[in-house]
């Protein structure tokens, strides 16, 4: 296969009508336990979820929000009133038409349970249904990111029937009430074994051109069968043996070997992650001072670290310090890259010596995500070379998260990755005070406010650049490199979008 | 995890529960030992294999390159002149790591065994000697046996924050019943031995009686069982590491090396080979040496091995055909061929 | 008889309570919470705290423990947070693969190992017999996951006669079901066969030295009759104990094998339940394992009595 | 040519170094209808000879029969095992020593019997089994057939074994110590059955025993084995009256004699039997022989005919024949002492004890081991306690020694009632010491003799380790052992020597009462004498009292002051030996006496 061989969704529309039918067999890493995409932030939920649920808006190819379930929208002069017209003829999987009151209830729930939603809620005065197909969102202050917020995929503002939204409240939606508007609906969910989605026959596609998560969606395949296969190696074996058409988590180490596989395609996915060194700003942390953070930044050779952890260059390029992927035009920025590129181990060692850090640096990491664990191992050797003692502590993921939050005095560094597909700076988790690391800065708060108050693209652009500048000035965390998700599928599965992991509309099975 | 308890169960059941202690004393005589080695070269061989592995893991790290030096450019190389066993995903030398991991794994096995022996002996002896305690102790042992080790391992790993200690403590607890059961049965039997009664009649206190007369006489049985615990602890440790619940990298153990290597099975198939062979070899050596040693002290096992010996001799005799009484020897081998 | 059964029951209850309490305390001791697991990796602390409270897990530990005890007495094992189902339902739903594989593996192992062990003792100089002890020693020393990886490489990836992983409930086709549990069964059976063969070989060889065997020979019985009619039954005694232990342990879910093959049995469920901090499910599964373990061993005692009239129940 | 002919028969042991001869120079022949007893002390090679003959030993030990053996003209040693199976099934029947072990514990009696049957169908076999069961005196043959071995008593099991051996009407019966583990009374019945069957079926029979008394009762001919060699063979009567080998002669002298009382010394054979595998120049008995001359040390004697039927392997046959039988060396037998007036040092009153044994998971079975037993032991008294197996002798001894506690009744020693208080227990242990039956089990294999002997002195006698060790040497000479044995471990000692060590240990703190629980039952008759002599000497030197438990009535009648007879957990009779012999008051005692007389010379 060739890299990037999988075309975008659009390319499918070019030739004759693709073949209908067939079942896609997909391997995902485990049982998501809930398909409630509005609540769960994990990829196991999102991967099937994006085929089931839709939002009012959705990101296009270049991460710009486009109407999805919305037909159109108007923004008032003062940027405080959004009037959104809903698309006609959209029905839920239970056959009921989607109406404004469903949207209102869905957005209410979103404001309660989603991180982005709660952030947005601070600016939202009310969400009301004007008539069956019009929703008005009234803001207390301008919020430039509102449409992007509504288009987000992580704990996204999915539109579900009002009764479902109200019944679930803050709890996960039970499996039998997983009802969306997307091109596929849930047929069965056998805990522990798998999920089966089937084509939603009454799906009403948007007329806009298909792009990213937005636009026209056609379900060519009859069904998608997700199997839970925990071991990545087994996912690969299954792919090779023809047991699966697509696998979620093939190790990046397979990238090069698989490029020569006659049966399989490998490609990188656009909506990927940014590998980040998370720093603790707690006063007990060695990195509560900006000097220490700067020394650390100098000590790290980002390229070497990326190479060691992620392997082939395609998987971590282009190398830069933005919190957003280059494809994510509105959020990506090169500002501060001179700091990012600084690599001077000697200077770092000298600075550390001057700071007189005399206790081991405590790095928390988890083998649940092997790549970040590997980053920790590399970082360990980097720091040891810089003359520091290092204590790497490894936990299973839930334990690590719980320790990061509940024992803020117990760690200095952790490894993680944040979504590079954020649609607003406020979604950058390491900038949020409620995220482990306790970062808070008035300068940053001001810049965030500037962004929210933006009313034009230019203003927003300037704010994004300023935020990047400040990030590389104050170093709340250190972004290392994009961490491209590997897309792996059999050649039989054609025209699968590489925008995000596991998009099965517009894809079809060849002969 | 569960797989490992199965193995241990086997060892548990196959160890002598009783047998004249006199046999143990007899076994100590060096002449007998030498003769046994001659009779059973396989025991001698496997003991030597294990000893060699211990020595290698103790001394190897001094002569081999560093087990932790990374060379990202050289990741996942196959065996070569420079790296005999190849390199891992960080470009570290697998030979050095396998040898160093031997230290950790074998060390953990030893500690687990020590803990299990100390706790098992205490519990087993107490339960067998003071009858009222037996119900409690036996239920406790049942409870441990019936408890999923993975829950225990996980809890310990998280609370103790140290992979080595948590594995040692966790497996120590898990294997305690296997020692305790043997000790319990042996002490129960030895309690009825004439010399224990005689000691009681001689005014020896119960504690002294246990220490002086009983425990030393079940020591061989404990030792043999400890060998099997050791072997199974190695496998259990590997299993925990495989699930990510064992000793945490970068400290290598054979188990976590296999756990890592499995992700590179198709890219670097030799990676998984060497730590695996190391485990199999050491467990095999322990088990087989243990079997042989057991034959030294357990009359039943000794009888078994002597029967095998008889057959071997008979077979050899027949092949050699060197004896005057070859007609009779024919009968012997005829019998054994059946 | 009644007294024996009652005593057994008392012991069982004690063991269950012990095991349940230990599991309860241990799982609560582990940091992390069911709410965090439900919310996924990018949830904030506020979200987690809110969900924790709404799940009723905010109360002090002893209160939760007493509640758990109270429910237990009423036969209620609680509610699984990750499955949003009663624990008993979850356990029942995942019983099939584990129980089938445990039974299949154990039965298969017995069918193979008994004749093999007897044959290898009876005909020590045949080709097969020469390899039996060594092979069983090697299989005993081989970590199961190692063998599993090997089998997958050969039979699922290269020859492709078995699926690499996954599970199909028997309801969706017995053939498919069998195909999916074949490799895990073989993996577990490989270890069991080795265990049983070595146990039985030792048993048979040991029995061969007993006087009653000499009596049988004195009657003029041929070696085959001696082995089959006299030795075998008596040497089954040690095998019964070992097999029961091994079977009981497999019923506790072969965590590693189930993880490797993605078989949604109790082992994998347990592993996932721990990862998801599904407190009620972990405790419920632990108690189920303990119950089965004790029951299997009780049945083994009964069987022991069938073979050994001296301890007949 | 006899029906069974052994010529220069022997048994070789295969070792790494080659082979060593365990049994040699066996020349015997046996006719149909004739019963040959092979007698000899433990380890003399009786079992080796008889089982090698049936080619049964080769399966389990590295031994090979050599020489010549023919049954009814057929060469037994030339056959392969398949052919041997045919002969074993139909021509040779074997009754083994330990009947419990020799029966398959997991098969019903019926199956074990029927499967042995040749040339008949199942029904016929069953019928025959039933008939045989009746013949060997099993009360409920049909019921017994359905049982498992462990549900039968030792005597019953042995009868089953006999029935099994007879089911194919063999022409040769080999019985290897079939009664050793049994009670005297049961033994007598079994012997009678074998004798009967042998006579009525006109079988040839090899009967093995270490009890020359039994041999005298059973045998047409007797062969005496010593250290793996046949040293003398003759018609029974001839051998008993005119032994030509000094060993045979000593064996006879060592037997406790019927009807004697007040004996204070027994005949013994000093020294130990050399291991049969040792190569010895000259006679194997030379070191223990009173008649040994130079030739005995240089040349190995062969079996030489004494008379037509009588052969002996001794250079000095004439001298042996000429010497008269030694009378018991001790004071001429007289009345035992009257101890009635002496102070009571231990008393059991109305003592009962039950054991709840879990015979199976279903039934818990209550055994009433003692049922209202009262007994007094007086100062300096030698009190014999006899009774059949399971009558509660050991239990009574253990309760007196405070090792076991009674359910009901009181036990006191020197006026102090037993209690659990530490001081009282110590006092009791100081006063009462015990010597157990099995000499092999009573010494910790890991301790030296010195340590074992010192134990009570340190823990009860208040001596320091040094003092105790020093006194151990004295004790050794008191029980007639060389001092250097103190540094040996028990394994290096013979059974008799170990038993002496046990006695040394027991008397080290000068107890008032010594309870000896069958101290000689596991020993050969020659060694038994040595042990008895040690005990009797002690009685002379100190005022220790004995509770001497045994089932050997002859022995105890020879030496005791008083004898108590137990039966079914009760003491049915107490009296002086003269009273017991002269006017036994219970039927049980009479049976016991009768059984004894039968198997004595
Ligand atoms: N397989 C063997 N290997 C070595 N030595 C043996 C073997 N079998 C028997 N012996 C030795 O041969 C001698 C004679 O043994 P055997 O069992 O025939 O004696 P026995 O007269 O039957 O004695 P007992 O009265 O104790 O039954 C003993 O010293 C024994 O140790
Ligand atoms: N520890 C015990 N548990 C159960 N039953 C016992 C125990 N000890 C003795 N018995 C039973 O008590 C009865 C008396 O036993 P005891 O040993 O006192 O008899 P004995 O006269 O010494 O017999 P033997 O001549 O066989 O030594 C027997 O039926 C025996 O089975
Ligand atoms: Mg014998
Ligand atoms: Mg007794």
Coordinates of N, CA and C and ligand atoms in Angstrom, one line a residue, chain D residues 13 22-23 40-49 57 60-63 97 176-177 208 210 275-276 524, ligand 1:
Chain D
X13 N 21.6 -58.8 42.9 CA 21.1 -57.4 42.9 C 22.0 -56.7 41.9
X22 N 22.5 -61.3 46.7 CA 21.8 -61.2 48.0 C 21.4 -62.5 48.6
X23 N 21.1 -63.4 47.7 CA 20.7 -64.7 48.2 C 21.5 -65.7 47.5
X40 N 13.8 -67.3 59.6 CA 15.0 -66.5 59.6 C 14.6 -65.1 60.1
X41 N 15.6 -64.5 60.6 CA 15.3 -63.1 61.2 C 15.1 -62.2 60.0
X42 N 14.6 -61.0 60.4 CA 14.3 -60.0 59.4 C 15.6 -59.7 58.6
X43 N 15.4 -59.6 57.3 CA 16.5 -59.3 56.4 C 17.3 -60.5 56.0
X44 N 16.8 -61.7 56.3 CA 17.6 -62.8 56.0 C 17.4 -63.3 54.6
X45 N 16.5 -62.7 53.9 CA 16.3 -63.0 52.5 C 15.1 -63.9 52.2
X46 N 14.2 -64.1 53.1 CA 13.1 -65.0 52.9 C 12.2 -64.5 51.8
X47 N 11.9 -63.2 51.8 CA 11.0 -62.7 50.8 C 11.7 -62.7 49.5
X48 N 12.9 -62.3 49.5 CA 13.7 -62.3 48.2 C 13.6 -63.6 47.5
X49 N 13.8 -64.7 48.3 CA 13.9 -66.0 47.7 C 12.5 -66.4 47.2
X57 N 9.6 -60.2 41.8 CA 10.4 -59.1 42.3 C 11.0 -58.2 41.2
X60 N 9.8 -54.6 40.4 CA 10.0 -53.5 41.3 C 11.4 -53.3 41.9
X61 N 12.3 -54.2 41.6 CA 13.6 -54.0 42.1 C 14.6 -54.6 41.1
X62 N 15.8 -54.1 41.2 CA 16.8 -54.5 40.2 C 17.4 -55.8 40.6
X63 N 16.6 -56.8 40.7 CA 17.1 -58.1 41.1 C 16.9 -59.1 40.0
X97 N 2.5 -60.7 52.8 CA 2.7 -60.3 54.2 C 1.6 -59.3 54.7
X176 N 3.9 -65.6 52.3 CA 5.0 -64.8 52.9 C 4.6 -64.1 54.2
X177 N 5.0 -64.7 55.3 CA 4.6 -64.2 56.6 C 3.1 -63.7 56.7
X208 N 6.5 -68.8 54.9 CA 7.6 -68.0 55.4 C 7.3 -67.4 56.7
X210 N 9.1 -65.6 60.6 CA 10.3 -65.4 61.3 C 10.2 -66.0 62.7
X275 N 24.8 -57.9 56.5 CA 24.0 -57.6 55.3 C 24.3 -58.7 54.2
X276 N 23.2 -59.2 53.7 CA 23.4 -60.4 52.7 C 24.2 -60.0 51.5
X524 N 13.3 -58.9 66.2 CA 13.4 -60.3 66.1 C 13.6 -61.0 67.5
Ligands
LIG1 N1 15.7 -54.4 45.9 C1 16.6 -54.5 46.8 N2 17.7 -53.8 46.7 C2 18.7 -53.9 47.6 N3 18.6 -54.7 48.7 C3 17.5 -55.4 48.9 C4 16.4 -55.4 47.9 N4 15.4 -56.1 48.4 C5 15.9 -56.7 49.5 N5 17.1 -56.3 49.8 C6 17.9 -56.6 51.0 O1 17.9 -58.0 51.0 C7 17.8 -58.5 52.3 C8 16.8 -59.5 52.4 O2 15.5 -58.9 52.3 P1 14.2 -59.8 52.5 O3 13.1 -58.8 52.2 O4 14.2 -60.9 51.6 O5 14.2 -60.2 54.0 P2 13.1 -61.0 54.8 O6 13.8 -62.2 55.3 O7 11.9 -61.2 54.0 O8 12.9 -60.0 56.0 P3 11.6 -59.6 56.8 O9 11.4 -60.6 57.8 O10 11.9 -58.3 57.3 O11 10.5 -59.5 55.7 C9 17.6 -57.3 53.2 O12 18.8 -56.9 53.8 C10 17.2 -56.2 52.3 O13 17.8 -55.0 52.7

